[in-house]
Short mmCIF file of C-alpha atoms in Angstrom, two decimals:
data_model
loop_
_atom_site.label_atom_id
_atom_site.label_comp_id
_atom_site.label_asym_id
_atom_site.label_seq_id
_atom_site.Cartn_x
_atom_site.Cartn_y
_atom_site.Cartn_z
CA ARG W 1 120.04 111.63 109.27
CA LYS W 2 116.56 110.29 108.59
CA GLU W 3 116.25 107.36 106.20
CA VAL W 4 113.76 109.25 104.05
CA GLU W 5 113.30 113.01 104.11
CA GLN W 6 110.74 115.32 102.57
CA ASP W 7 110.10 119.04 102.76
CA PRO W 8 106.85 119.23 104.76
CA GLY W 9 105.63 122.32 102.87
CA PRO W 10 102.97 123.43 102.45
CA PHE W 11 103.46 124.22 98.81
CA ASN W 12 100.83 126.77 97.85
CA VAL W 13 100.26 126.94 94.09
CA PRO W 14 97.53 128.32 91.84
CA GLU W 15 95.49 126.10 89.59
CA GLY W 16 97.32 125.30 86.41
CA ALA W 17 100.77 125.63 87.92
CA THR W 18 103.53 123.06 87.75
CA VAL W 19 104.93 121.91 91.07
CA ALA W 20 107.70 119.49 91.98
CA PHE W 21 108.60 117.70 95.18
CA ASN W 22 111.79 115.91 96.07
CA CYS W 23 112.40 113.09 98.49
CA THR W 24 115.89 112.12 99.59
CA TYR W 25 116.88 108.74 100.95
CA SER W 26 119.98 107.82 102.90
CA ASN W 27 120.55 104.18 102.03
CA SER W 28 122.14 103.64 98.66
CA ALA W 29 121.00 100.01 98.72
CA SER W 30 117.37 101.08 98.44
CA GLN W 31 115.72 99.08 95.71
CA SER W 32 112.35 100.48 94.79
CA PHE W 33 110.51 103.71 95.25
CA PHE W 34 106.93 104.90 95.42
CA TRP W 35 104.80 108.00 95.68
CA TYR W 36 101.59 107.88 97.71
CA ARG W 37 98.88 110.48 98.03
CA GLN W 38 97.13 110.95 101.37
CA ASP W 39 94.04 113.07 101.81
CA CYS W 40 93.25 114.55 105.20
CA ARG W 41 92.30 111.83 107.69
CA LYS W 42 92.36 109.14 105.01
CA GLU W 43 94.66 106.28 104.16
CA PRO W 44 97.62 106.68 101.78
CA LYS W 45 96.84 105.64 98.23
CA LEU W 46 99.50 104.51 95.81
CA LEU W 47 100.02 107.19 93.19
CA MET W 48 102.84 105.65 91.24
CA SER W 49 105.92 103.51 91.44
CA VAL W 50 109.18 105.16 90.42
CA TYR W 51 111.27 103.36 87.85
CA SER W 52 114.91 103.90 87.03
CA SER W 53 114.08 105.32 83.64
CA GLY W 54 111.45 107.64 85.04
CA ASN W 55 107.78 107.27 84.39
CA GLU W 56 104.78 109.37 83.57
CA ASP W 57 101.09 108.96 84.27
CA GLY W 58 99.03 111.75 82.81
CA ARG W 59 99.98 114.98 84.56
CA PHE W 60 102.31 113.20 86.98
CA THR W 61 105.96 112.41 86.31
CA ALA W 62 108.26 110.56 88.67
CA GLN W 63 112.03 110.49 88.42
CA LEU W 64 114.78 108.65 90.25
CA ASN W 65 118.29 110.00 90.69
CA ARG W 66 120.38 107.22 92.21
CA ALA W 67 123.62 109.21 92.15
CA SER W 68 122.17 111.93 94.35
CA GLN W 69 119.79 109.57 96.14
CA TYR W 70 116.52 111.29 95.59
CA ILE W 71 113.22 110.80 93.84
CA SER W 72 111.00 113.52 92.50
CA LEU W 73 107.36 114.01 91.64
CA LEU W 74 106.28 116.61 89.10
CA ILE W 75 102.66 117.63 88.79
CA ARG W 76 101.68 119.63 85.74
CA ASP W 77 98.54 121.70 85.30
CA SER W 78 97.63 121.44 88.99
CA LYS W 79 93.98 120.89 89.85
CA LEU W 80 92.17 121.82 93.04
CA SER W 81 91.71 118.10 93.59
CA ASP W 82 95.48 117.60 93.72
CA SER W 83 95.49 119.24 97.16
CA ALA W 84 96.75 116.51 99.50
CA THR W 85 99.85 115.28 101.25
CA TYR W 86 102.30 113.37 99.09
CA LEU W 87 104.32 110.65 100.79
CA CYS W 88 107.37 109.06 99.31
CA ALA W 89 108.29 105.52 100.24
CA VAL W 90 111.56 103.71 99.78
CA ASN W 91 111.91 99.97 99.78
CA LEU W 92 115.00 98.53 101.43
CA LEU W 93 115.74 94.85 101.28
CA ASN W 94 116.45 93.91 104.86
CA THR W 95 117.30 90.30 105.70
CA GLY W 96 114.90 88.99 103.10
CA PHE W 97 112.08 91.33 104.03
CA GLN W 98 111.46 94.33 101.85
CA LYS W 99 110.84 97.07 104.36
CA LEU W 100 109.02 100.15 103.13
CA VAL W 101 110.18 103.35 104.83
CA PHE W 102 107.95 106.41 104.47
CA GLY W 103 108.75 110.07 104.50
CA THR W 104 106.64 112.41 106.59
CA GLY W 105 105.01 113.86 103.50
CA THR W 106 104.82 117.11 101.59
CA ARG W 107 101.57 119.04 101.76
CA LEU W 108 100.26 120.60 98.56
CA LEU W 109 97.55 123.25 98.49
CA VAL W 110 96.18 124.23 95.09
CA SER W 111 94.12 127.40 95.09
CA PRO W 112 91.67 128.81 92.50
CA ASP C 1 85.26 94.36 95.27
CA GLY C 2 88.81 93.47 96.20
CA GLY C 3 90.42 95.42 98.95
CA ILE C 4 91.39 95.83 102.54
CA THR C 5 88.88 96.50 105.25
CA GLN C 6 89.51 97.77 108.73
CA SER C 7 87.05 98.09 111.51
CA PRO C 8 85.95 100.03 113.33
CA LYS C 9 86.68 103.40 111.74
CA TYR C 10 86.72 105.16 115.12
CA LEU C 11 87.40 103.54 118.47
CA PHE C 12 87.35 105.01 121.93
CA ARG C 13 88.76 103.23 124.96
CA LYS C 14 89.62 103.96 128.54
CA GLU C 15 93.23 103.78 129.62
CA GLY C 16 94.19 100.34 130.87
CA GLN C 17 91.97 98.41 128.47
CA ASN C 18 93.23 96.21 125.68
CA VAL C 19 91.64 96.76 122.30
CA THR C 20 91.78 94.74 119.07
CA LEU C 21 91.71 96.33 115.64
CA SER C 22 90.51 94.27 112.72
CA CYS C 23 92.15 94.02 109.30
CA GLU C 24 90.91 91.80 106.48
CA GLN C 25 92.02 91.57 102.86
CA ASN C 26 90.66 89.66 99.89
CA LEU C 27 93.50 90.52 97.52
CA ASN C 28 95.20 87.16 98.09
CA HIS C 29 98.27 89.05 99.28
CA ASP C 30 100.90 87.14 101.21
CA ALA C 31 102.21 89.96 103.35
CA MET C 32 100.34 92.18 105.78
CA TYR C 33 101.51 95.12 107.86
CA TRP C 34 100.44 97.39 110.66
CA TYR C 35 101.51 101.02 110.87
CA ARG C 36 100.65 103.87 113.14
CA GLN C 37 100.58 107.48 112.06
CA ASP C 38 100.81 110.42 114.44
CA PRO C 39 100.27 114.05 113.46
CA GLY C 40 103.29 115.44 111.65
CA GLN C 41 105.01 112.07 111.58
CA GLY C 42 105.49 109.45 108.96
CA LEU C 43 104.09 105.97 109.07
CA ARG C 44 105.87 103.76 111.58
CA LEU C 45 105.88 99.99 111.23
CA ILE C 46 104.47 98.07 114.19
CA TYR C 47 104.35 94.45 113.00
CA TYR C 48 104.42 92.58 109.73
CA SER C 49 103.67 89.10 108.53
CA GLN C 50 104.84 87.41 105.36
CA ILE C 51 103.06 84.10 105.85
CA VAL C 52 100.32 82.55 107.93
CA ASN C 53 101.31 81.76 111.52
CA ASP C 54 104.43 83.88 111.29
CA PHE C 55 105.01 87.55 112.07
CA GLN C 56 107.86 89.84 113.05
CA LYS C 57 108.24 92.98 115.09
CA GLY C 58 108.61 96.25 113.28
CA ASP C 59 110.19 99.41 114.60
CA ILE C 60 107.70 100.13 117.39
CA ALA C 61 106.24 96.78 118.49
CA GLU C 62 106.30 97.40 122.26
CA GLY C 63 102.79 97.35 123.71
CA TYR C 64 101.26 95.65 120.67
CA SER C 65 100.52 92.08 119.68
CA VAL C 66 99.28 90.43 116.48
CA SER C 67 98.20 87.09 115.11
CA ARG C 68 98.05 85.64 111.60
CA GLU C 69 95.87 82.55 111.73
CA LYS C 70 94.45 83.10 108.26
CA LYS C 71 95.97 84.61 105.14
CA GLU C 72 93.16 87.13 104.92
CA SER C 73 93.27 88.41 108.49
CA PHE C 74 95.86 90.22 110.61
CA PRO C 75 94.31 91.67 113.78
CA LEU C 76 96.29 94.04 115.99
CA THR C 77 95.84 94.23 119.75
CA VAL C 78 96.82 97.44 121.47
CA THR C 79 97.59 96.47 125.04
CA SER C 80 97.55 98.54 128.19
CA ALA C 81 101.36 98.45 128.06
CA GLN C 82 101.37 100.80 125.07
CA LYS C 83 102.17 104.19 126.59
CA ASN C 84 100.74 106.44 123.88
CA PRO C 85 98.08 104.41 122.07
CA THR C 86 96.07 107.30 120.63
CA ALA C 87 96.88 107.34 116.91
CA PHE C 88 95.69 106.53 113.42
CA TYR C 89 96.30 102.83 112.73
CA LEU C 90 96.75 101.64 109.18
CA CYS C 91 96.81 98.11 107.90
CA ALA C 92 98.43 97.32 104.56
CA SER C 93 99.09 94.31 102.40
CA SER C 94 101.31 93.40 99.49
CA THR C 95 102.12 90.50 97.25
CA LEU C 96 105.58 89.03 97.63
CA GLN C 97 105.72 88.09 93.97
CA GLY C 98 107.86 90.01 91.54
CA GLY C 99 110.59 92.48 92.27
CA THR C 100 108.58 95.24 93.88
CA SER C 101 106.33 95.27 96.88
CA GLU C 102 103.74 97.95 96.46
CA GLN C 103 101.68 98.16 99.59
CA TYR C 104 97.98 98.92 99.62
CA PHE C 105 96.29 100.37 102.63
CA GLY C 106 92.99 99.89 104.37
CA PRO C 107 90.93 102.93 105.41
CA GLY C 108 92.43 102.98 108.90
CA THR C 109 91.15 102.98 112.46
CA ARG C 110 91.41 106.13 114.53
CA LEU C 111 91.94 105.06 118.16
CA THR C 112 91.46 107.46 121.04
CA VAL C 113 92.40 106.37 124.54
CA THR C 114 91.45 108.58 127.47
#
């Protein structure tokens, strides 16, 4: 089983739709969690950290479910500009070094 | 502007040549990392460094070497021993303060070896 798994998609949604992605992780000792956005042929950019209580930033909401070992990202009122690949990252404390393990990403395509 | 710079953006080399990719940050971050990304795959960790003059191998270090002589700089050398060097190389950095370690990425170097 992979350490971090994501549905590759693509998720095709119309503008204005609500879309959600999940990311599962295998190691229950994972300590912190992140969502990154990556545009085609560009570097990943940190979208948001995921806190235990869940957090929201505008149209974006991130949730953590430790019992089922997954994190989620909800995007409301999708914009054309939201089209990108969304990477989740899970931070595992490993012999004093906090190793960040990335999923392969979920591709989102928002159409007019 | 604070950030991470990588150069060059595109790099072409002949097989058998070593090549060094540059990574510089002015964020005063302690830790720096090198990843490679291949189509359809996630980011894979090559090397990381938490402090000057110290670095450790990541998951796919074979065929690569690094140095960390200055806090701001973490160059990566792709040697001729790396069997499949063509990839998108990403440098990242993070602070080691606090409980989380959000990593920030440079714009990447796209290396093509023929």
